[in-house]
PDB file of N, CA and C in Angstrom:
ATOM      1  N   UNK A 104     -12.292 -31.697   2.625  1.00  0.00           N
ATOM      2  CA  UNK A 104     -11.270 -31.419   3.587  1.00  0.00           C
ATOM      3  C   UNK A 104     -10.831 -29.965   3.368  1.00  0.00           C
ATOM      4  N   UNK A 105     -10.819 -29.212   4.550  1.00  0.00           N
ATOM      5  CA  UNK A 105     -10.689 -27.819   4.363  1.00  0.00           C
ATOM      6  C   UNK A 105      -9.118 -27.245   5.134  1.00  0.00           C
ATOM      7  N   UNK A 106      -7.793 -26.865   4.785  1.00  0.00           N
ATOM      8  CA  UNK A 106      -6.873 -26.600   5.174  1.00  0.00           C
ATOM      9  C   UNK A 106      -6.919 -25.022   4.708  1.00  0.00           C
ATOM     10  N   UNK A 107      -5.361 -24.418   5.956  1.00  0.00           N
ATOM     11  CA  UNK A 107      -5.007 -23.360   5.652  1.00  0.00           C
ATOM     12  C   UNK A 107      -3.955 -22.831   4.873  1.00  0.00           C
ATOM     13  N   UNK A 108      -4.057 -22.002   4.047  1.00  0.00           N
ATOM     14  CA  UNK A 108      -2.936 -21.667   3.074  1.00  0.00           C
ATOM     15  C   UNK A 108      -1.385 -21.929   3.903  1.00  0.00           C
ATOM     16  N   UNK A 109      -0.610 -22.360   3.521  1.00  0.00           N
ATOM     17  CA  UNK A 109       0.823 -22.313   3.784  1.00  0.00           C
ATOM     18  C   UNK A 109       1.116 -23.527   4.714  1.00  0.00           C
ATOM     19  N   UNK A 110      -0.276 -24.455   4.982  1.00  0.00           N
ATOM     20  CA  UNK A 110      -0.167 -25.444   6.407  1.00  0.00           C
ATOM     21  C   UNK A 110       0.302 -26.624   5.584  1.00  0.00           C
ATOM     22  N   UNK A 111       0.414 -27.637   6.469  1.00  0.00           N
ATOM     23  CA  UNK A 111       1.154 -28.948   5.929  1.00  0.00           C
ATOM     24  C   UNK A 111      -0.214 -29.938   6.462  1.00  0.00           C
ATOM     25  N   UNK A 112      -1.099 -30.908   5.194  1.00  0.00           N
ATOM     26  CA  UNK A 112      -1.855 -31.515   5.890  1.00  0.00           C
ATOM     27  C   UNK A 112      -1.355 -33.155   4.554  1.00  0.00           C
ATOM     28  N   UNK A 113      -2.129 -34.155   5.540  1.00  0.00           N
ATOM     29  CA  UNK A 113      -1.908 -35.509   5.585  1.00  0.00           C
ATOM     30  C   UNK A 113      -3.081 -35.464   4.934  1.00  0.00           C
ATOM     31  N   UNK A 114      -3.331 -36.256   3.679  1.00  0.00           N
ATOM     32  CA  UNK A 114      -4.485 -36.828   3.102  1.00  0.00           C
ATOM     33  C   UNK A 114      -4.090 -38.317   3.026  1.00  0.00           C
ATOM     34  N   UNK A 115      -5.477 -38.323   4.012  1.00  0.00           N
ATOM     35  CA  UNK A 115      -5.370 -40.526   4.373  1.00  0.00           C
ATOM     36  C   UNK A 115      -5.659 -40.669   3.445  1.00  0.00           C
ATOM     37  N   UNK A 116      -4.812 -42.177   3.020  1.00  0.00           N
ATOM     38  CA  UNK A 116      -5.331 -42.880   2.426  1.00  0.00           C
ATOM     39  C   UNK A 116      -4.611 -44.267   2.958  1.00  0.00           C
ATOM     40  N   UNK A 117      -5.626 -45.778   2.755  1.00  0.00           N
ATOM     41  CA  UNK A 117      -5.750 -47.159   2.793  1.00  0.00           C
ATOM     42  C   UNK A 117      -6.120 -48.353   1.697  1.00  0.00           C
ATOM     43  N   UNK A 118      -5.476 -48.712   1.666  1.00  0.00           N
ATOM     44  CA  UNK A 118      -5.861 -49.479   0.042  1.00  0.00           C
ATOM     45  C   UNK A 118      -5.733 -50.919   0.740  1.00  0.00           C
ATOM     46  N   UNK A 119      -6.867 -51.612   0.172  1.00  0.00           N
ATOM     47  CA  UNK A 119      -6.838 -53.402   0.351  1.00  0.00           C
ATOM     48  C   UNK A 119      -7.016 -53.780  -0.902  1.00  0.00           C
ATOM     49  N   UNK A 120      -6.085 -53.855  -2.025  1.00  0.00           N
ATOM     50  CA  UNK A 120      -5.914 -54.010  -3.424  1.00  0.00           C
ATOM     51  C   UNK A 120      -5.877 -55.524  -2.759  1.00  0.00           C
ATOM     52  N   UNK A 121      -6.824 -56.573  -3.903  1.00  0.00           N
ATOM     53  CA  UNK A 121      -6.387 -58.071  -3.615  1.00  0.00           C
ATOM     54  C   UNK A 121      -4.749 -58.519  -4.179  1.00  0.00           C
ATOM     55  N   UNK A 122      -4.775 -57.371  -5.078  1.00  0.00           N
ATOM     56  CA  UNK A 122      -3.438 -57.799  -5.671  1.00  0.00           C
ATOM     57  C   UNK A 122      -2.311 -58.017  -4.944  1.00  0.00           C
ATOM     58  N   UNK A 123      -1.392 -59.125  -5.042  1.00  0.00           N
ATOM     59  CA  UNK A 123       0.034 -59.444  -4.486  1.00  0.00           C
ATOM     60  C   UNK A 123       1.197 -58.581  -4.712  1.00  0.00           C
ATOM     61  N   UNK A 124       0.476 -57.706  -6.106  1.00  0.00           N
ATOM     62  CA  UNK A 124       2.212 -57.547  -6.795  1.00  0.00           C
ATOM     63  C   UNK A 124       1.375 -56.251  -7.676  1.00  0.00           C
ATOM     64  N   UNK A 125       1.375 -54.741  -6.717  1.00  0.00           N
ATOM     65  CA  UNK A 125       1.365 -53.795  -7.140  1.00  0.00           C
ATOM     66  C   UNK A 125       2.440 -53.054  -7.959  1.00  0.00           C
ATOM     67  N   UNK A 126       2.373 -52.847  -9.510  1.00  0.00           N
ATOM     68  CA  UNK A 126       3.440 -52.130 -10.046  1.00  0.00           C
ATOM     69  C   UNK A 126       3.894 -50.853  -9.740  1.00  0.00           C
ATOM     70  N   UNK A 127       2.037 -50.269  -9.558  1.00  0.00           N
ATOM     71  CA  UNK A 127       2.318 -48.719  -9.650  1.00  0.00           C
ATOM     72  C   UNK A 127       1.568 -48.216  -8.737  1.00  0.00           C
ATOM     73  N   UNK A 128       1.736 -47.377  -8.143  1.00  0.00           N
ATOM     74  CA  UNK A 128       0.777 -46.260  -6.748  1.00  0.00           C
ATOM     75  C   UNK A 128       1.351 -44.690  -7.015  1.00  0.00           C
ATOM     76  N   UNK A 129       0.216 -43.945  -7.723  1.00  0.00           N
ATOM     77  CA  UNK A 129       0.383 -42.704  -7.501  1.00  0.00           C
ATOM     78  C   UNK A 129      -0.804 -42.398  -7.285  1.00  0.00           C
ATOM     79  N   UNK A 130      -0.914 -40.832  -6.524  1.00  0.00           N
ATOM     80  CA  UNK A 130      -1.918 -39.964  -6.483  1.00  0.00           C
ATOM     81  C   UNK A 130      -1.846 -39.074  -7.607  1.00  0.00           C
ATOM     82  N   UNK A 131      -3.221 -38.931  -8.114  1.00  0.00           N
ATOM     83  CA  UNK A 131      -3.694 -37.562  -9.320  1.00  0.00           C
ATOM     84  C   UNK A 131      -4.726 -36.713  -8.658  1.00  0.00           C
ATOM     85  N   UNK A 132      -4.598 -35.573  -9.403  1.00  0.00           N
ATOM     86  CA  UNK A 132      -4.789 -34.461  -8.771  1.00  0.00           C
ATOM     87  C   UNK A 132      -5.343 -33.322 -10.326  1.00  0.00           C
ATOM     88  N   UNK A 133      -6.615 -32.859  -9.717  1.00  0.00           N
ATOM     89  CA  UNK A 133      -7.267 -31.884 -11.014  1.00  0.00           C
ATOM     90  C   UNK A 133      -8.336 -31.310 -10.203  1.00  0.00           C
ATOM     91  N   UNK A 134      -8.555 -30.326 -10.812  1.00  0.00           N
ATOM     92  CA  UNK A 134      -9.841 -29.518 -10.733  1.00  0.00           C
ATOM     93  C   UNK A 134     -11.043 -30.444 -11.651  1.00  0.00           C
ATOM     94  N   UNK A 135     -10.866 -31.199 -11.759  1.00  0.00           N
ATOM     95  CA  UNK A 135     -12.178 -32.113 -12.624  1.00  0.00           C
ATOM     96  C   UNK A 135     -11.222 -33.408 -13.045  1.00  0.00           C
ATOM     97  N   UNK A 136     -12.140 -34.423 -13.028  1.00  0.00           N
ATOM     98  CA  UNK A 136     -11.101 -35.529 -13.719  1.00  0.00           C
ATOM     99  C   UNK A 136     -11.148 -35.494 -15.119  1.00  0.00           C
ATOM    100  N   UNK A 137     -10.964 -34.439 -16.159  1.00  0.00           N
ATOM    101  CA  UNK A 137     -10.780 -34.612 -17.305  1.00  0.00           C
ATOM    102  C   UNK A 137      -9.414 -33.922 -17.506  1.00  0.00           C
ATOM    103  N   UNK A 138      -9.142 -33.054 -16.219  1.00  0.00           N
ATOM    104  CA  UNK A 138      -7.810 -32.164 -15.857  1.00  0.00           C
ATOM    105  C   UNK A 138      -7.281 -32.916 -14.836  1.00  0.00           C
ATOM    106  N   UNK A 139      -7.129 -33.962 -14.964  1.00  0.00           N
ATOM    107  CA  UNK A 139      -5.657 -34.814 -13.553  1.00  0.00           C
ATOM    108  C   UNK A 139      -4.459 -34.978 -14.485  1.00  0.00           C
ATOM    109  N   UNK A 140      -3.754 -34.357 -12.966  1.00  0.00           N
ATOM    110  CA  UNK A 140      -1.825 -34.594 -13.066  1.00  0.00           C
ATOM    111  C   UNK A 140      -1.295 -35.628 -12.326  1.00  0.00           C
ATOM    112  N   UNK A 141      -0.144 -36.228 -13.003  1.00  0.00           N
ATOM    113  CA  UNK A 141       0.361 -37.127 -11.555  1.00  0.00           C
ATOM    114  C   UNK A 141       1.231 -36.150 -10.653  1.00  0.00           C
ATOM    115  N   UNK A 142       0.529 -35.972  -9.054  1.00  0.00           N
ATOM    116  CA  UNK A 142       0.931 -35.419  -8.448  1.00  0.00           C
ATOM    117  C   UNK A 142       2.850 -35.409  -8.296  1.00  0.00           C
ATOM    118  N   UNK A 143       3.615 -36.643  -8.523  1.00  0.00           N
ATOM    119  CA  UNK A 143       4.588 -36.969  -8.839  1.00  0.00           C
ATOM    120  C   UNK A 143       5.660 -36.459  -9.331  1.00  0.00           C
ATOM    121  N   UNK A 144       4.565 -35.772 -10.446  1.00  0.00           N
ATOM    122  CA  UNK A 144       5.344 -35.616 -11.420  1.00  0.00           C
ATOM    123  C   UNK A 144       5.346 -33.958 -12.156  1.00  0.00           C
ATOM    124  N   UNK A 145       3.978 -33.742 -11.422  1.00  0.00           N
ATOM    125  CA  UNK A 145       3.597 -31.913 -11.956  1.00  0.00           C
ATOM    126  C   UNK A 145       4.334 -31.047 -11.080  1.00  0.00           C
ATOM    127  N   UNK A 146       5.559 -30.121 -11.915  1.00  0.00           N
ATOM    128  CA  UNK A 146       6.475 -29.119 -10.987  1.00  0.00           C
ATOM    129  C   UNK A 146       5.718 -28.398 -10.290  1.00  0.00           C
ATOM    130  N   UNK A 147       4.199 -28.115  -9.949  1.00  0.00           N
ATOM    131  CA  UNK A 147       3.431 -27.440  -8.998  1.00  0.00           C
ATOM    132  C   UNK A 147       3.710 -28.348  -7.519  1.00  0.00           C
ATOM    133  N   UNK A 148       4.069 -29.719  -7.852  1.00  0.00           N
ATOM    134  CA  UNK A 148       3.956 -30.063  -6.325  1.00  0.00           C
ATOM    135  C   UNK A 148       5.432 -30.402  -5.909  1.00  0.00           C
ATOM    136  N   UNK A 149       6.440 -30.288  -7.069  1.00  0.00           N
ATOM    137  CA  UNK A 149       7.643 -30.550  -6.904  1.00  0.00           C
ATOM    138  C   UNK A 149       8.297 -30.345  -5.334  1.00  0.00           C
ATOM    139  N   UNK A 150       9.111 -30.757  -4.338  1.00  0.00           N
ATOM    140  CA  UNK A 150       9.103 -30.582  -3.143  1.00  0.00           C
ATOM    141  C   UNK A 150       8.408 -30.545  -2.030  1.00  0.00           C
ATOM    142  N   UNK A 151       7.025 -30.652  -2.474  1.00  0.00           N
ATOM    143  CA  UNK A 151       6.288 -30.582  -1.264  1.00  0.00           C
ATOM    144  C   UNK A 151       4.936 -31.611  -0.997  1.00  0.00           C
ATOM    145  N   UNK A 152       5.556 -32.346  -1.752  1.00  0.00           N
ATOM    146  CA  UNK A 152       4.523 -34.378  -1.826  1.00  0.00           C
ATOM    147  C   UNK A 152       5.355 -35.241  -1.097  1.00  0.00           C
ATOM    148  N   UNK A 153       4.993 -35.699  -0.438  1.00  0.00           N
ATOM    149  CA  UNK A 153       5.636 -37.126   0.404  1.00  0.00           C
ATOM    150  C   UNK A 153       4.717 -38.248   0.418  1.00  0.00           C
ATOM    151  N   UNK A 154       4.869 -39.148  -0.440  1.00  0.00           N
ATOM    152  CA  UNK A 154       4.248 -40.386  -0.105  1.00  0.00           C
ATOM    153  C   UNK A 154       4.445 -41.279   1.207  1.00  0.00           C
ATOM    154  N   UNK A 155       3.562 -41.227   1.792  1.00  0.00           N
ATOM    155  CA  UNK A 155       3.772 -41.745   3.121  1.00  0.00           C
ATOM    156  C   UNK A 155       3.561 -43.160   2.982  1.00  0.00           C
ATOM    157  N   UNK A 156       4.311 -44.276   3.227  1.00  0.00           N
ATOM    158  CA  UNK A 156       4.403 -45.541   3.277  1.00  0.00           C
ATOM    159  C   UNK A 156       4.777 -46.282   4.477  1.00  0.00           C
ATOM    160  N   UNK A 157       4.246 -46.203   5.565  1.00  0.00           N
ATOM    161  CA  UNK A 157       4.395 -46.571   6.990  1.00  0.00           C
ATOM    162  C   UNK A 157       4.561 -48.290   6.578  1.00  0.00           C
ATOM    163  N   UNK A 158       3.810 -48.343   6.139  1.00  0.00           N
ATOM    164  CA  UNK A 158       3.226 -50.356   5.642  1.00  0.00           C
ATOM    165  C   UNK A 158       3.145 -50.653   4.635  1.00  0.00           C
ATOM    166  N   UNK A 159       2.571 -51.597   4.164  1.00  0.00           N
ATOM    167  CA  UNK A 159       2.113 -51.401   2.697  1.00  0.00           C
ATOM    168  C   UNK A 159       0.579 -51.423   2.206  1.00  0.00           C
ATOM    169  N   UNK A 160       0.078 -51.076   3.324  1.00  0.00           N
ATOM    170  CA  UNK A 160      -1.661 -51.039   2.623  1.00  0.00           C
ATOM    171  C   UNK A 160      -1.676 -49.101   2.457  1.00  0.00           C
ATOM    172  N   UNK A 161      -0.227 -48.457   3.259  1.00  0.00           N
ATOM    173  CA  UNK A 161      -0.644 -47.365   3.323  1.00  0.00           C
ATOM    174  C   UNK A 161      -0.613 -46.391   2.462  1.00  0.00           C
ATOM    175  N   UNK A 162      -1.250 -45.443   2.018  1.00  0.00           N
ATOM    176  CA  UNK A 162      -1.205 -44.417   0.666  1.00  0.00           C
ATOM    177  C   UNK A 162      -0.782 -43.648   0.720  1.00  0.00           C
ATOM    178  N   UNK A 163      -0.982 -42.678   2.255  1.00  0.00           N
ATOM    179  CA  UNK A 163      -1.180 -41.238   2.285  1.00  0.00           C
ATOM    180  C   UNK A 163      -0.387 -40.508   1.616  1.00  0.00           C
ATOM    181  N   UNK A 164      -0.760 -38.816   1.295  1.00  0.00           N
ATOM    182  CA  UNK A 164       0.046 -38.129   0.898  1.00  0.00           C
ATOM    183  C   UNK A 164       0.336 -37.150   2.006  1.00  0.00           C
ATOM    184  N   UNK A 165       0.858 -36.501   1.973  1.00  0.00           N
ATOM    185  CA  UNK A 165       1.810 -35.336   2.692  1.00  0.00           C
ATOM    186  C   UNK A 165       2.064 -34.690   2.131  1.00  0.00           C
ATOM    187  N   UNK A 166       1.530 -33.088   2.011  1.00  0.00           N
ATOM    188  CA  UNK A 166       1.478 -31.945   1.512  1.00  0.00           C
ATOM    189  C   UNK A 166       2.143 -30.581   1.679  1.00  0.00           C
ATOM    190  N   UNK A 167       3.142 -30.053   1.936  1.00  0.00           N
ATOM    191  CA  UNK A 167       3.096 -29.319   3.091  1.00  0.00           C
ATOM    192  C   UNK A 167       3.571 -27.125   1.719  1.00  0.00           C
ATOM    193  N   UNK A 168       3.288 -26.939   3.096  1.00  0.00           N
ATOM    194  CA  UNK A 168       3.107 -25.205   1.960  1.00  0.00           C
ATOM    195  C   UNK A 168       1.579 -25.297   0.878  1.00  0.00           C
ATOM    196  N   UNK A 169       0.669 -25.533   1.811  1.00  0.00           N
ATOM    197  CA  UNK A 169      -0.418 -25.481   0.983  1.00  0.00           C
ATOM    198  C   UNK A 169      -0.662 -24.033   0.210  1.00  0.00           C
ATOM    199  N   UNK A 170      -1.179 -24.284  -0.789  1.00  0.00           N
ATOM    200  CA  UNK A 170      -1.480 -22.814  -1.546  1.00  0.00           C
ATOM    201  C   UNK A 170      -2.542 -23.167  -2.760  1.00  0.00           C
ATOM    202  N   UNK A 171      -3.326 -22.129  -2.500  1.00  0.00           N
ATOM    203  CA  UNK A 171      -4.788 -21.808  -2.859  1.00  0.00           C
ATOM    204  C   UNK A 171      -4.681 -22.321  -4.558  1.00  0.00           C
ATOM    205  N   UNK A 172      -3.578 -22.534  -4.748  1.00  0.00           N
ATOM    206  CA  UNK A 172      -3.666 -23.632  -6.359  1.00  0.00           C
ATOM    207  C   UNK A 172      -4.139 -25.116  -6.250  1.00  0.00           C
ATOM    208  N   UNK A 173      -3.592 -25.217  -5.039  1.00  0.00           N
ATOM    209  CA  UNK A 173      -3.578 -26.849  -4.554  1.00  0.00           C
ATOM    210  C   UNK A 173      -5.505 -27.400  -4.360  1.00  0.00           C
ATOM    211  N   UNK A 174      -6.285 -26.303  -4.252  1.00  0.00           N
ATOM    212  CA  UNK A 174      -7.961 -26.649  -4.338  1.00  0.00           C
ATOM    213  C   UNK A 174      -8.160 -27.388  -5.016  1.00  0.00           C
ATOM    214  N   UNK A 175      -8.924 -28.510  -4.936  1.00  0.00           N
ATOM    215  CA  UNK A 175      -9.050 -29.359  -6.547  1.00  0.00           C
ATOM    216  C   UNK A 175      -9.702 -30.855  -5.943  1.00  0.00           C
ATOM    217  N   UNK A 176      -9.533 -32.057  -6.716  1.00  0.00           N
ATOM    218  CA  UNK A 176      -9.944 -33.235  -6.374  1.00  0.00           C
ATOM    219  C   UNK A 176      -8.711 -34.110  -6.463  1.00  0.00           C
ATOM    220  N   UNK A 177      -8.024 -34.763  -5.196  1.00  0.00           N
ATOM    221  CA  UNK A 177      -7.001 -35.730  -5.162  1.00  0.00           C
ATOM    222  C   UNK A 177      -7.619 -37.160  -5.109  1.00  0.00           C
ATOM    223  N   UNK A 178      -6.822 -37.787  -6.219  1.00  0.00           N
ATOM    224  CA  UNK A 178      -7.624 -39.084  -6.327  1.00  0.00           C
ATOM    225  C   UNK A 178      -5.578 -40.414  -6.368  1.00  0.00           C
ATOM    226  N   UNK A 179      -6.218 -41.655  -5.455  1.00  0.00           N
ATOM    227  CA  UNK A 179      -5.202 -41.980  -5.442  1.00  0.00           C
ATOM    228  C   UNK A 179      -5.493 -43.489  -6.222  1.00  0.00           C
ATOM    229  N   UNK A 180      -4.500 -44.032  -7.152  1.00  0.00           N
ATOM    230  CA  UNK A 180      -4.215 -45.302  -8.209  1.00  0.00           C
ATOM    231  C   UNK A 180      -3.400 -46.087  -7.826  1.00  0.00           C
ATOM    232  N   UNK A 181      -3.792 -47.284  -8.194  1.00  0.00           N
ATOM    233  CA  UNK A 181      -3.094 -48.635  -7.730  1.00  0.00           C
ATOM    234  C   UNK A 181      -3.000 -49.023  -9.763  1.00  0.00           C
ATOM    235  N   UNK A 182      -1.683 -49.611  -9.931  1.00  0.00           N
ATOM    236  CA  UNK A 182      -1.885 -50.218 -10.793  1.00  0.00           C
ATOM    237  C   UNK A 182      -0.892 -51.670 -10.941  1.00  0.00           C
ATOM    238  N   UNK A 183      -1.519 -52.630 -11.780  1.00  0.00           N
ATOM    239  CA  UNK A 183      -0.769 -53.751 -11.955  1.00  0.00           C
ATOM    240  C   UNK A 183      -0.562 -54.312 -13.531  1.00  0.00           C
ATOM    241  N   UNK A 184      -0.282 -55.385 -13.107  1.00  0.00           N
ATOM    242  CA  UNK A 184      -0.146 -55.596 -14.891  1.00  0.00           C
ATOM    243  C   UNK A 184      -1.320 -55.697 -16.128  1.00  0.00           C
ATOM    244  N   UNK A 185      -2.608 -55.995 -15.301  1.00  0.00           N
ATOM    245  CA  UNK A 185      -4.210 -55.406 -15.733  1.00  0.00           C
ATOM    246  C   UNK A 185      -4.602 -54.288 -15.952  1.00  0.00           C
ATOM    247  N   UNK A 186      -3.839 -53.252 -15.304  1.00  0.00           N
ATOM    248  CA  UNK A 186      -4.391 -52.234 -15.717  1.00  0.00           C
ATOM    249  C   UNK A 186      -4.671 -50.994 -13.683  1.00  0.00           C
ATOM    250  N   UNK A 187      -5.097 -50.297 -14.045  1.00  0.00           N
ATOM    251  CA  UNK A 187      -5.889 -49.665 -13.012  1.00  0.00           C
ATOM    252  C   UNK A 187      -6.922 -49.541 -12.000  1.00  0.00           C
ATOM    253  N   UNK A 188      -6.423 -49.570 -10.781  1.00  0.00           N
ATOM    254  CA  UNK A 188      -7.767 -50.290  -9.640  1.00  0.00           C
ATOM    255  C   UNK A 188      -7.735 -48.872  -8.821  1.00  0.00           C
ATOM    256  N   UNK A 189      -9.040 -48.072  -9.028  1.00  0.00           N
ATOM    257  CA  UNK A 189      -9.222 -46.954  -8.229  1.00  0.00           C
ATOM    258  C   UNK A 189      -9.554 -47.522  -6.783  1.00  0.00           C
ATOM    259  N   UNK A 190      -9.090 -46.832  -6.040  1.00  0.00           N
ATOM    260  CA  UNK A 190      -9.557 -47.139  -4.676  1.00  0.00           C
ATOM    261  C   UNK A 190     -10.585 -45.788  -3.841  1.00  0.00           C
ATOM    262  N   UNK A 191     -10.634 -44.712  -4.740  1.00  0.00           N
ATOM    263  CA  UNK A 191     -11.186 -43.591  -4.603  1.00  0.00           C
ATOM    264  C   UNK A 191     -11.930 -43.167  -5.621  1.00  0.00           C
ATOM    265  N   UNK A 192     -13.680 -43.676  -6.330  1.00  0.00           N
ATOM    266  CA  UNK A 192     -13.415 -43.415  -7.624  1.00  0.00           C
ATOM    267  C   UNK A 192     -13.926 -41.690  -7.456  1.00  0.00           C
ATOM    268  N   UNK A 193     -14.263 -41.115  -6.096  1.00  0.00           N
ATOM    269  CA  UNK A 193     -14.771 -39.827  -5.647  1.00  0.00           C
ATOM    270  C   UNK A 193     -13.534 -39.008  -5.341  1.00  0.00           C
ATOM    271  N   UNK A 194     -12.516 -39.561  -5.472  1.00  0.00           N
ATOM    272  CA  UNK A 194     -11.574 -38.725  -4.394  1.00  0.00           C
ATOM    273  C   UNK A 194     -12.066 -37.784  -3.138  1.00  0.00           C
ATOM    274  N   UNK A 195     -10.555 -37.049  -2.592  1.00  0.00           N
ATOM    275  CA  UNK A 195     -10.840 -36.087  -1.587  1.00  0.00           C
ATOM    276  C   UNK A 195     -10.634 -34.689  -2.167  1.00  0.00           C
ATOM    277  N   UNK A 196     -11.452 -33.770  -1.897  1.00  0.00           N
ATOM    278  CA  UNK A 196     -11.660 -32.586  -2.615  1.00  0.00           C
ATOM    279  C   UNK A 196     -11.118 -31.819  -1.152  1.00  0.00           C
ATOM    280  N   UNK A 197     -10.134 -31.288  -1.653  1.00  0.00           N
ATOM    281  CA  UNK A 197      -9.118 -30.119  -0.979  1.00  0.00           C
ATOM    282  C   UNK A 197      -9.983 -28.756  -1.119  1.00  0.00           C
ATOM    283  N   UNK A 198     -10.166 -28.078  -0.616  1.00  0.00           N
ATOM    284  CA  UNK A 198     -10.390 -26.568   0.076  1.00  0.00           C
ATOM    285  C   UNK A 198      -9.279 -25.743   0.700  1.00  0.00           C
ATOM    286  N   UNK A 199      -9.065 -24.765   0.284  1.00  0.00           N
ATOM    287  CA  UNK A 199      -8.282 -24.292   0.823  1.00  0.00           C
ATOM    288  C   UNK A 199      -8.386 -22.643   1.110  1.00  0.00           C
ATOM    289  N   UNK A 200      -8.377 -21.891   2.545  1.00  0.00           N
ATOM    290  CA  UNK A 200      -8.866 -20.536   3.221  1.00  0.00           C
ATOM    291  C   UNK A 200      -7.403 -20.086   3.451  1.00  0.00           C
ATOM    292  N   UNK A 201      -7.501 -18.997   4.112  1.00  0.00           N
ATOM    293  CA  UNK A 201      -6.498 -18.271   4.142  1.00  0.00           C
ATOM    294  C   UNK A 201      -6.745 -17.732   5.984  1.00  0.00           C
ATOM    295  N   UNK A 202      -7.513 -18.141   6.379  1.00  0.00           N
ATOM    296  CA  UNK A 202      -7.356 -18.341   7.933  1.00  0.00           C
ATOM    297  C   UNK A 202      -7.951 -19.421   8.413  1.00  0.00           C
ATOM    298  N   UNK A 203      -8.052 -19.912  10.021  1.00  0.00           N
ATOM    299  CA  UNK A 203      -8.790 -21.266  10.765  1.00  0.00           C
ATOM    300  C   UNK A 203     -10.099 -20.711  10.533  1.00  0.00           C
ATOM    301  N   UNK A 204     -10.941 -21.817  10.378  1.00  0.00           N
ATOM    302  CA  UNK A 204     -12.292 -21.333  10.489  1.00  0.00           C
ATOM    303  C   UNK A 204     -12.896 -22.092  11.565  1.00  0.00           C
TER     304      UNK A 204
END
């Protein structure tokens, strides 16, 4: 997914976890998965993450003031009292230009 510096974009996401009774839902975020942050929680995204929850199968994030730090692989987690259920084990790999292409 390729956005423009400073734009505000929606990364879908849909989850059909069988589970009844989700504890935890965050998105992580790294330049490699040996470098993921919880988007949540890293002051790089402080103000400008919105978990979008229309329903409850829904994930998305909401980004807005993109900036050329934000390039990387967003991966989003379901967790319960088992443990961790990726629903992305590829994530979406952000791009980010500095005009429309």
């Amino acid at each position: 997914m390729c956005v423009v510096r400073q734009s505000t974009v929606l990364i879908p996401c849909k989850h059909t976890s069988p589970y009844v009774q989700v504890s935890t839902a965050e998105w992580l975020f790294g330049k490699s998965p040996e470098q993921e942050v919880t988007v949540s929680q890293d002051a790089a995204f402080k103000g400008r993450v919105e978990f979008v929850q229309n329903d409850t199968r829904n994930c998305s994030l909401l980004l807005r003031n993109v900036r050329e730090s934000d390039a990387g692989i967003f991966r989003f987690a379901l967790s319960n009292s088992s443990g961790r259920d990726w629903t992305n084990n590829k994530g979406i790999r952000l791009e980010v230009t500095g005009e429309r292409r």
